[in-house]
């Protein structure tokens, strides 16, 4: 560690030479022992950004909405953070996979999230007829989602935004903007050049690089060099879009911090990338060919899981001094006040499944967790950022302890926090861990309203997803919920707000759940934004593909009516829940 031995924090390359001329090279990663804990307890919101539309966004939530949400939540509601889904680049081509967890690239953000009107050049587009037509079409898309029960159509939104961005691309950048763009290009170097080249080639040859002409299947080939020159204008177009997205992400974090948030925007790092996407092309030597990461069979999934994401090769990572991981983190920490690491157990080991084999025939492959954690702590420490590990599910012994020692927070979800070593009863609040983000639910789980009403069982029954008879499932879910309600009642948490006895039972239940979370020592308490308005529908129903509209639903109220950002700001129900949180939020600092 920096200090006694005087070796500065960072990654050092050591070369050893023997008298007989033999040489060897090794990397030395010097990182702080741990990340500092967040200075004070804070509460914040968790939201899937695309699901939060305003009257200004084009049919899905965007970075303009994120800035508005952060400024309002920080200034008016005393929130310390807003956590969003991964905003990584998706694999292009309709229909795109709507899951934010199967990106083309984790290194660069997706320009579909841009607020077009916030790009300075938009003011100087001369073809007013076309911009008016684009905005009218955007208005129709937005109205479809908000008023006509349409699903969020990312492809349609992107088609409109791409047309607008082609127009914007013709507007010359002013001297200051050009200098900023050139700085960004220089800073991102070949990583961005490869990314933009892949995007340009995908426009010509389709988005599966395995099907491209032989010569183009490698970023360093002569054919790719020639194509890069031929497609120079498209490479510049995609580079500029990435820069514009980066500037709006940076602006959202600045807005959050200016609104008084100690953390700001919590970004999400997906566990892997699509086997046919930009990163798997540009960084081929670091990925295990013919392998896919997944999960072994467990209590919830007898067949195991194959996520279809190529894993990193631990040997190549080590040989490079963990350069791909360092660069990935550095890019995200440009605009993240905190980073949620999805399936953080993947820093220790991943279940590798050979292509064409069932997940049951996979095996665990271990990574050098000490090195992976050192890199994570090094980059987060440099950025002054918090790290939250998503450690739900099967976690091998020692992992949570190792993460806690390095100052990485865990994730604790109310319904799963039971005394598993004892009688399995709900864990009392004082026995929860402090080093965590505590929440009532996540994007993969039922909303709190659905759990309290049993709606989650009915939904799975309608879709034929139950593994036990319906009555058995109903009884099991009701028993589980009743146990928790009993605990909440015994602790005196189950009552209406402000002496109001008229609060509906399900709303009072949601308030009680959050009172409970605030009784725990958790350093961060997250409110699932749909819970503030009683949304019944999950954003994602694991195990479904086309039976359920995963990742395409707008935020909605208890009756399934879409709720806009403007509606949220005026919602008495949201304010009542936030009052509950703020009532206790201030007395547990430190």
XYZ file of C-alpha atoms in Angstrom:
590
model
C 0.000 0.000 0.000
C 1.094 3.552 -0.665
C 3.120 4.753 2.297
C 5.787 2.755 4.133
C 7.326 1.160 1.067
C 6.704 4.232 -1.087
C 5.126 2.367 -4.036
C 2.365 4.572 -5.418
C -1.169 3.256 -5.913
C -1.575 2.003 -9.440
C -0.561 -0.843 -11.718
C 3.198 -1.298 -12.082
C 5.088 -3.449 -14.578
C 8.040 -5.308 -13.083
C 10.758 -6.746 -15.302
C 13.286 -9.182 -13.861
C 16.490 -10.037 -15.754
C 18.758 -12.976 -14.927
C 22.559 -12.883 -15.595
C 22.088 -15.481 -18.363
C 19.849 -13.106 -20.322
C 16.457 -14.581 -19.377
C 13.790 -11.998 -18.542
C 10.328 -12.190 -17.017
C 7.583 -9.620 -16.658
C 4.894 -9.350 -13.972
C 2.322 -6.780 -12.933
C 2.036 -5.359 -9.453
C -1.333 -3.828 -8.501
C -1.066 -1.443 -5.551
C -4.471 -0.376 -4.197
C -5.829 1.107 -0.975
C -6.782 -1.535 1.602
C -10.453 -0.580 1.362
C -12.894 1.986 0.073
C -14.151 4.496 2.633
C -17.746 3.887 3.766
C -20.346 6.457 2.638
C -20.047 9.361 5.104
C -23.692 9.294 6.197
C -26.754 7.097 5.695
C -28.742 8.141 2.646
C -31.985 7.148 0.946
C -32.592 7.196 -2.772
C -34.588 5.816 -5.684
C -34.099 2.768 -7.911
C -35.554 3.031 -11.409
C -35.309 1.465 -14.858
C -34.629 4.684 -16.772
C -36.476 3.733 -19.996
C -39.679 3.200 -17.926
C -39.760 6.780 -16.612
C -41.229 8.978 -19.350
C -41.808 12.688 -19.049
C -43.864 14.926 -21.328
C -40.565 15.794 -23.016
C -38.985 12.421 -23.719
C -39.461 10.610 -27.026
C -41.336 7.441 -26.042
C -38.885 6.203 -23.385
C -37.106 7.747 -20.395
C -33.863 9.526 -21.324
C -30.895 11.385 -19.816
C -32.894 14.616 -19.679
C -35.406 12.778 -17.460
C -32.563 11.401 -15.350
C -31.249 14.926 -14.718
C -34.740 16.182 -13.820
C -35.361 13.223 -11.496
C -32.006 13.721 -9.758
C -32.452 17.488 -9.325
C -35.973 17.085 -7.942
C -35.213 14.075 -5.707
C -32.088 15.721 -4.316
C -33.540 19.190 -3.729
C -37.164 18.476 -2.819
C -36.974 14.991 -1.267
C -33.533 14.910 0.383
C -32.501 11.866 -1.688
C -28.826 10.916 -1.772
C -28.805 8.835 -4.954
C -30.713 7.545 -7.989
C -29.838 4.046 -9.211
C -30.524 3.161 -12.864
C -30.293 0.071 -15.079
C -27.184 -0.458 -17.276
C -27.082 2.174 -20.037
C -24.510 0.218 -22.082
C -24.713 0.044 -25.895
C -27.262 -2.466 -27.162
C -26.687 -4.731 -30.165
C -28.226 -2.792 -33.100
C -30.788 -4.089 -35.571
C -34.520 -4.580 -35.090
C -35.785 -6.080 -33.001
C -33.051 -5.365 -30.467
C -32.875 -7.443 -27.313
C -34.605 -5.086 -24.863
C -32.655 -6.463 -21.864
C -30.109 -3.945 -20.549
C -28.085 -6.947 -19.345
C -27.048 -8.308 -22.779
C -25.203 -5.313 -24.218
C -23.057 -5.076 -27.330
C -20.523 -3.094 -25.315
C -20.109 -2.280 -21.635
C -17.358 0.205 -22.458
C -19.582 2.836 -24.058
C -23.139 4.087 -23.434
C -26.054 3.829 -25.861
C -27.050 7.051 -27.680
C -30.738 5.963 -27.567
C -30.676 7.608 -24.099
C -29.829 11.055 -25.495
C -32.212 13.978 -24.967
C -32.023 15.337 -28.509
C -33.151 18.858 -27.592
C -30.320 19.125 -25.040
C -27.635 18.675 -27.700
C -26.455 22.285 -28.322
C -26.248 21.779 -32.112
C -29.985 20.993 -32.229
C -30.723 24.730 -32.021
C -28.845 25.297 -35.285
C -30.393 22.633 -37.516
C -31.699 24.556 -40.515
C -34.223 22.008 -41.818
C -37.075 23.077 -39.514
C -39.622 21.071 -41.491
C -37.827 17.811 -40.696
C -37.219 18.598 -37.033
C -40.900 19.483 -36.618
C -41.937 16.209 -38.291
C -39.545 14.230 -36.059
C -40.903 15.850 -32.918
C -44.475 15.159 -34.025
C -43.634 11.470 -34.544
C -41.913 11.431 -31.151
C -45.061 12.915 -29.607
C -47.156 10.132 -31.126
C -44.798 7.480 -29.730
C -44.977 9.092 -26.287
C -48.793 9.364 -26.391
C -49.027 5.728 -27.466
C -47.201 4.625 -24.298
C -48.822 7.109 -21.914
C -52.396 7.049 -23.207
C -52.954 4.061 -25.487
C -51.419 1.130 -23.620
C -48.551 0.748 -26.103
C -45.321 -0.889 -24.914
C -42.066 1.069 -24.906
C -40.602 0.508 -28.376
C -36.878 1.119 -28.123
C -36.370 0.396 -31.844
C -38.937 3.022 -32.891
C -37.400 5.560 -30.493
C -33.929 4.846 -31.879
C -35.114 5.187 -35.479
C -36.380 8.719 -34.723
C -33.328 9.719 -32.716
C -30.946 8.375 -35.350
C -32.690 10.524 -37.997
C -32.392 13.556 -35.708
C -28.731 12.801 -34.992
C -27.957 12.508 -38.729
C -29.346 16.052 -39.088
C -27.334 17.245 -36.084
C -24.183 15.701 -37.501
C -24.321 18.189 -40.376
C -24.109 21.146 -37.965
C -20.460 22.167 -37.511
C -19.198 22.169 -33.916
C -18.119 25.541 -32.505
C -14.399 25.909 -31.645
C -14.877 25.059 -27.955
C -17.116 22.061 -28.646
C -14.707 20.806 -31.324
C -11.798 21.040 -28.892
C -13.792 19.110 -26.268
C -14.679 16.428 -28.834
C -11.035 16.104 -29.932
C -9.953 15.756 -26.303
C -12.515 12.985 -25.816
C -11.298 11.159 -28.946
C -7.676 11.397 -27.766
C -8.575 10.251 -24.263
C -10.603 7.227 -25.415
C -8.071 6.297 -28.095
C -8.270 2.990 -29.923
C -11.059 1.658 -27.657
C -13.506 4.233 -29.054
C -12.103 3.899 -32.584
C -12.746 0.127 -32.449
C -16.231 0.658 -31.040
C -17.211 3.205 -33.707
C -15.650 1.024 -36.425
C -17.738 -1.951 -35.262
C -20.892 0.237 -35.363
C -20.031 1.440 -38.887
C -19.303 -2.105 -40.112
C -22.527 -3.395 -38.537
C -24.483 -0.877 -40.658
C -23.008 -2.498 -43.773
C -22.678 -6.177 -42.818
C -25.235 -6.706 -40.020
C -24.732 -6.928 -36.287
C -23.241 -10.449 -36.031
C -19.515 -10.054 -36.721
C -19.098 -13.837 -36.985
C -20.996 -13.543 -40.304
C -18.849 -10.691 -41.679
C -16.375 -11.226 -44.529
C -13.372 -13.121 -43.132
C -10.980 -10.163 -43.251
C -13.232 -7.946 -41.135
C -13.588 -10.386 -38.248
C -10.600 -8.889 -36.446
C -10.117 -5.230 -35.428
C -6.385 -5.229 -36.346
C -6.575 -6.776 -39.816
C -5.553 -4.993 -43.018
C -9.133 -5.333 -44.339
C -10.506 -3.631 -41.199
C -7.934 -0.820 -41.565
C -9.079 -0.251 -45.157
C -12.772 -0.355 -44.168
C -12.123 2.159 -41.374
C -10.747 4.628 -43.915
C -13.567 3.983 -46.406
C -16.188 4.407 -43.664
C -14.436 7.362 -42.031
C -17.580 9.500 -42.006
C -19.659 6.784 -40.296
C -16.870 6.080 -37.794
C -16.875 9.790 -36.945
C -20.696 9.774 -36.675
C -20.682 6.942 -34.109
C -17.740 8.444 -32.222
C -19.583 11.729 -31.951
C -22.774 10.043 -30.696
C -20.761 8.306 -27.983
C -19.234 11.648 -26.966
C -22.651 13.360 -26.886
C -24.007 10.557 -24.660
C -20.967 10.788 -22.380
C -21.471 14.560 -21.981
C -25.162 14.114 -21.045
C -24.271 11.361 -18.546
C -21.632 13.636 -17.002
C -24.176 16.475 -16.868
C -26.705 14.242 -15.054
C -24.141 13.367 -12.367
C -23.141 17.045 -12.019
C -26.841 17.966 -11.650
C -27.263 15.298 -8.960
C -24.280 16.549 -6.960
C -25.374 20.184 -7.317
C -28.784 19.108 -5.948
C -27.016 18.098 -2.729
C -26.756 14.343 -3.346
C -23.725 12.876 -1.563
C -23.579 9.963 -4.047
C -25.572 11.003 -7.123
C -26.195 8.578 -9.985
C -25.593 4.884 -9.279
C -24.808 3.170 -12.586
C -25.076 -0.565 -13.146
C -22.321 -2.755 -14.621
C -23.826 -5.753 -16.437
C -22.109 -9.100 -15.841
C -21.102 -9.618 -19.478
C -21.502 -8.735 -23.146
C -23.282 -10.241 -26.145
C -21.195 -12.833 -28.027
C -21.941 -11.091 -31.338
C -21.397 -7.495 -30.179
C -18.746 -4.772 -30.309
C -16.711 -5.714 -27.214
C -16.492 -9.396 -28.122
C -15.126 -8.322 -31.533
C -12.743 -5.629 -30.316
C -11.399 -7.600 -27.335
C -11.519 -11.140 -28.764
C -8.274 -12.253 -27.158
C -9.703 -11.568 -23.677
C -12.880 -13.647 -24.117
C -13.138 -17.437 -23.933
C -14.262 -18.591 -27.380
C -17.010 -21.220 -27.442
C -17.910 -20.610 -23.798
C -20.857 -18.953 -22.119
C -21.320 -17.797 -18.518
C -24.339 -18.991 -16.549
C -25.364 -20.557 -13.270
C -25.401 -24.127 -11.972
C -28.647 -25.874 -11.001
C -30.055 -24.557 -7.698
C -33.233 -24.616 -5.604
C -34.939 -22.158 -7.985
C -33.689 -23.576 -11.260
C -33.175 -27.334 -11.592
C -31.759 -27.030 -15.117
C -29.229 -24.305 -14.338
C -28.926 -21.184 -16.529
C -27.048 -20.227 -19.669
C -26.850 -16.445 -20.006
C -25.274 -16.550 -23.460
C -22.469 -14.171 -22.397
C -18.836 -15.057 -23.196
C -16.696 -14.945 -20.029
C -13.338 -13.215 -19.718
C -10.276 -15.499 -19.731
C -8.565 -15.193 -16.337
C -5.115 -15.952 -17.830
C -5.344 -13.221 -20.474
C -6.672 -10.716 -17.920
C -3.680 -11.399 -15.677
C -1.190 -11.192 -18.591
C -2.500 -7.737 -19.496
C -2.314 -6.440 -15.910
C -6.146 -6.441 -15.908
C -6.140 -3.628 -18.488
C -9.633 -4.387 -19.948
C -11.211 -4.384 -16.477
C -9.382 -1.202 -15.433
C -10.399 0.648 -18.593
C -14.007 -0.533 -18.306
C -14.252 0.773 -14.720
C -12.474 4.026 -15.503
C -14.956 4.726 -18.294
C -17.976 4.181 -16.007
C -16.522 6.210 -13.136
C -16.356 9.239 -15.457
C -20.024 9.811 -14.647
C -20.970 7.388 -11.817
C -21.153 8.501 -8.189
C -21.466 4.808 -7.379
C -21.351 1.581 -9.316
C -23.591 -1.443 -8.792
C -21.739 -4.558 -9.928
C -24.271 -7.090 -11.187
C -23.541 -10.676 -9.989
C -20.447 -9.479 -8.078
C -19.635 -13.143 -7.353
C -18.356 -13.183 -10.952
C -15.185 -11.444 -9.738
C -14.413 -14.685 -7.862
C -15.716 -17.432 -10.143
C -18.131 -17.948 -13.037
C -20.021 -21.027 -14.197
C -18.691 -21.721 -17.709
C -20.931 -23.644 -20.103
C -19.411 -25.043 -23.351
C -21.353 -23.981 -26.460
C -24.098 -26.438 -27.343
C -24.042 -28.198 -23.966
C -26.709 -27.901 -21.244
C -25.813 -25.698 -18.221
C -25.700 -28.825 -16.028
C -22.500 -29.787 -17.874
C -20.720 -26.544 -16.990
C -17.991 -25.976 -14.416
C -16.750 -23.192 -12.169
C -13.710 -21.275 -13.419
C -11.990 -19.109 -10.810
C -10.591 -15.606 -11.274
C -7.877 -13.999 -9.163
C -10.365 -12.306 -6.852
C -7.639 -10.475 -4.951
C -6.444 -8.817 -8.161
C -10.002 -8.130 -9.440
C -10.954 -6.499 -6.120
C -7.699 -4.515 -6.002
C -8.472 -3.061 -9.454
C -12.066 -2.284 -8.404
C -10.943 -0.539 -5.200
C -8.147 1.290 -7.029
C -10.425 2.769 -9.724
C -13.372 3.504 -7.393
C -11.008 5.123 -4.886
C -9.511 7.378 -7.563
C -13.009 8.440 -8.592
C -14.216 8.901 -4.989
C -17.079 6.519 -5.797
C -19.063 3.958 -3.808
C -19.293 0.311 -5.002
C -22.351 -1.879 -4.400
C -22.064 -5.595 -5.136
C -25.221 -7.454 -6.190
C -24.653 -10.543 -4.034
C -28.097 -12.197 -4.144
C -28.557 -15.901 -4.769
C -25.924 -18.617 -4.386
C -22.796 -17.050 -2.861
C -19.785 -19.211 -2.046
C -18.447 -18.944 1.526
C -15.977 -16.107 2.118
C -17.161 -13.904 -0.755
C -19.314 -11.525 1.293
C -16.562 -11.242 3.905
C -13.913 -10.478 1.246
C -16.136 -7.780 -0.289
C -16.891 -6.237 3.099
C -13.170 -6.105 3.974
C -12.523 -4.054 0.830
C -15.392 -1.655 1.564
C -17.718 -2.982 -1.162
C -21.359 -2.767 -0.012
C -23.688 -5.733 -0.476
C -27.354 -5.854 -1.532
C -30.018 -6.860 1.011
C -33.614 -7.394 -0.109
C -36.237 -7.473 2.659
C -38.087 -10.703 1.757
C -34.850 -12.722 1.590
C -33.419 -11.497 4.888
C -34.315 -14.381 7.179
C -32.436 -16.216 9.894
C -31.249 -18.971 7.545
C -28.896 -20.447 10.171
C -31.715 -20.588 12.758
C -35.444 -21.117 12.295
C -35.744 -19.176 9.032
C -37.903 -16.429 10.565
C -37.640 -12.811 9.344
C -34.359 -11.256 10.445
C -34.947 -8.470 13.002
C -33.728 -5.080 11.751
C -30.831 -4.767 14.206
C -29.319 -8.022 12.880
C -29.032 -6.748 9.296
C -25.569 -5.888 7.978
C -24.661 -2.195 7.871
C -22.497 -2.428 4.749
C -25.297 -2.730 2.241
C -27.901 -1.102 0.057
C -31.174 -2.252 1.631
C -34.301 -2.391 -0.538
C -37.754 -3.955 -0.599
C -37.388 -5.264 -4.158
C -35.405 -5.157 -7.422
C -36.141 -5.081 -11.179
C -36.223 -8.924 -11.234
C -38.691 -9.308 -8.346
C -42.368 -8.506 -7.713
C -43.146 -4.955 -6.608
C -44.052 -4.534 -2.944
C -47.716 -3.914 -3.832
C -47.805 -7.155 -5.858
C -46.299 -9.101 -2.954
C -48.681 -7.632 -0.385
C -51.732 -8.402 -2.536
C -50.551 -11.788 -3.871
C -50.768 -10.387 -7.412
C -47.330 -11.872 -8.277
C -48.690 -15.429 -7.873
C -51.737 -14.675 -10.064
C -49.512 -13.211 -12.793
C -47.267 -16.292 -12.860
C -50.351 -18.542 -12.824
C -51.809 -16.709 -15.863
C -48.524 -17.265 -17.718
C -48.263 -20.935 -16.754
C -45.035 -20.436 -14.820
C -45.983 -22.080 -11.533
C -44.017 -25.150 -10.459
C -46.597 -26.129 -7.791
C -50.436 -26.204 -7.822
C -51.935 -22.680 -7.733
C -53.534 -23.130 -4.299
C -50.225 -24.267 -2.815
C -48.425 -21.244 -4.317
C -51.112 -18.894 -2.991
C -50.862 -20.320 0.520
C -47.048 -20.222 0.446
C -46.962 -16.580 -0.678
C -49.682 -15.523 1.779
C -47.882 -17.238 4.677
C -44.594 -15.543 3.759
C -46.244 -12.092 3.544
C -48.244 -12.653 6.761
C -45.053 -13.475 8.657
C -43.502 -10.199 7.598
C -46.691 -8.193 8.309
C -46.735 -9.751 11.756
C -43.153 -8.573 12.379
C -44.023 -5.073 11.106
C -47.074 -4.927 13.402
C -45.106 -6.153 16.439
C -42.512 -3.424 15.838
C -45.309 -0.832 15.692
C -44.511 0.088 12.081
C -47.858 -0.789 10.513
C -49.861 2.430 10.713
C -50.996 5.229 8.400
C -48.956 8.393 7.972
C -49.486 11.625 9.902
C -52.234 10.148 12.109
C -54.233 9.357 8.975
C -56.112 6.127 9.654
C -57.594 6.200 6.165
C -54.460 4.961 4.351
C -55.391 1.848 2.303
C -53.929 -1.368 3.779
C -51.630 -2.065 0.843
C -50.240 1.513 0.863
C -49.796 1.349 4.661
C -47.977 -1.959 4.144
C -45.532 -0.375 1.681
C -44.889 2.447 4.156
C -44.312 -0.077 6.967
C -41.807 -2.040 4.867
C -39.788 1.146 4.360
C -40.012 2.069 8.052
C -38.527 -1.368 8.712
C -35.650 -0.782 6.249
C -34.833 2.432 8.105
C -34.648 0.529 11.404
C -31.760 -1.515 9.974
C -28.181 -0.153 10.133
C -27.945 -0.194 6.292
C -25.833 2.695 4.957
C -28.011 3.108 1.870
C -31.777 2.552 1.690
C -33.257 2.303 -1.799
C -36.893 2.879 -2.725
C -38.034 1.084 -5.903
C -39.616 4.053 -7.710
C -42.670 2.031 -8.902
C -43.394 1.249 -5.206
C -44.048 4.958 -4.576
C -47.194 4.804 -6.729
C -48.275 1.205 -6.038
C -47.219 -0.284 -9.396
C -48.225 -3.989 -9.502
C -46.224 -5.146 -12.525
C -42.602 -6.351 -12.443
C -40.226 -4.776 -14.984
C -38.744 -8.193 -15.719
C -40.126 -11.661 -15.060
C -37.139 -14.054 -15.112
C -37.833 -17.253 -17.022
C -40.053 -15.538 -19.602
C -39.111 -14.531 -23.122
C -42.131 -13.421 -25.169
C -44.929 -14.373 -22.736
C -44.365 -11.127 -20.787
C -43.265 -7.632 -21.951
C -39.959 -7.577 -20.042
C -38.068 -4.247 -20.052
C -40.856 -2.518 -22.038
C -43.376 -1.338 -19.452
C -43.736 2.277 -18.345
C -43.931 3.100 -14.645
C -47.619 2.793 -13.671
C -49.991 3.273 -10.749
C -51.974 0.551 -8.932
C -54.555 0.526 -11.751
C -51.885 0.054 -14.439
C -52.140 3.642 -15.734
C -48.752 5.052 -16.814
C -47.262 7.672 -14.476
C -45.017 10.399 -15.912
C -42.149 12.186 -14.163
C -44.425 15.227 -13.832
C -47.161 13.049 -12.245
C -44.620 11.668 -9.763
C -43.575 15.132 -8.651
C -47.222 15.916 -7.837
C -48.109 12.513 -6.336
C -49.502 12.688 -2.758
C -48.817 8.960 -2.399
C -45.137 9.378 -3.276
C -44.760 12.332 -0.899
C -46.421 10.371 1.930
C -43.921 7.515 1.479
C -40.934 9.870 1.277
C -42.135 11.609 4.476
C -42.027 8.211 6.206
C -38.449 7.727 5.047
C -37.303 11.253 5.939
C -38.891 11.021 9.380
C -36.355 8.348 10.338
C -33.673 9.081 7.774
C -32.050 11.882 9.702
C -31.542 10.150 13.043
C -29.340 7.300 11.898
C -26.358 9.098 10.345
C -22.841 7.825 10.841
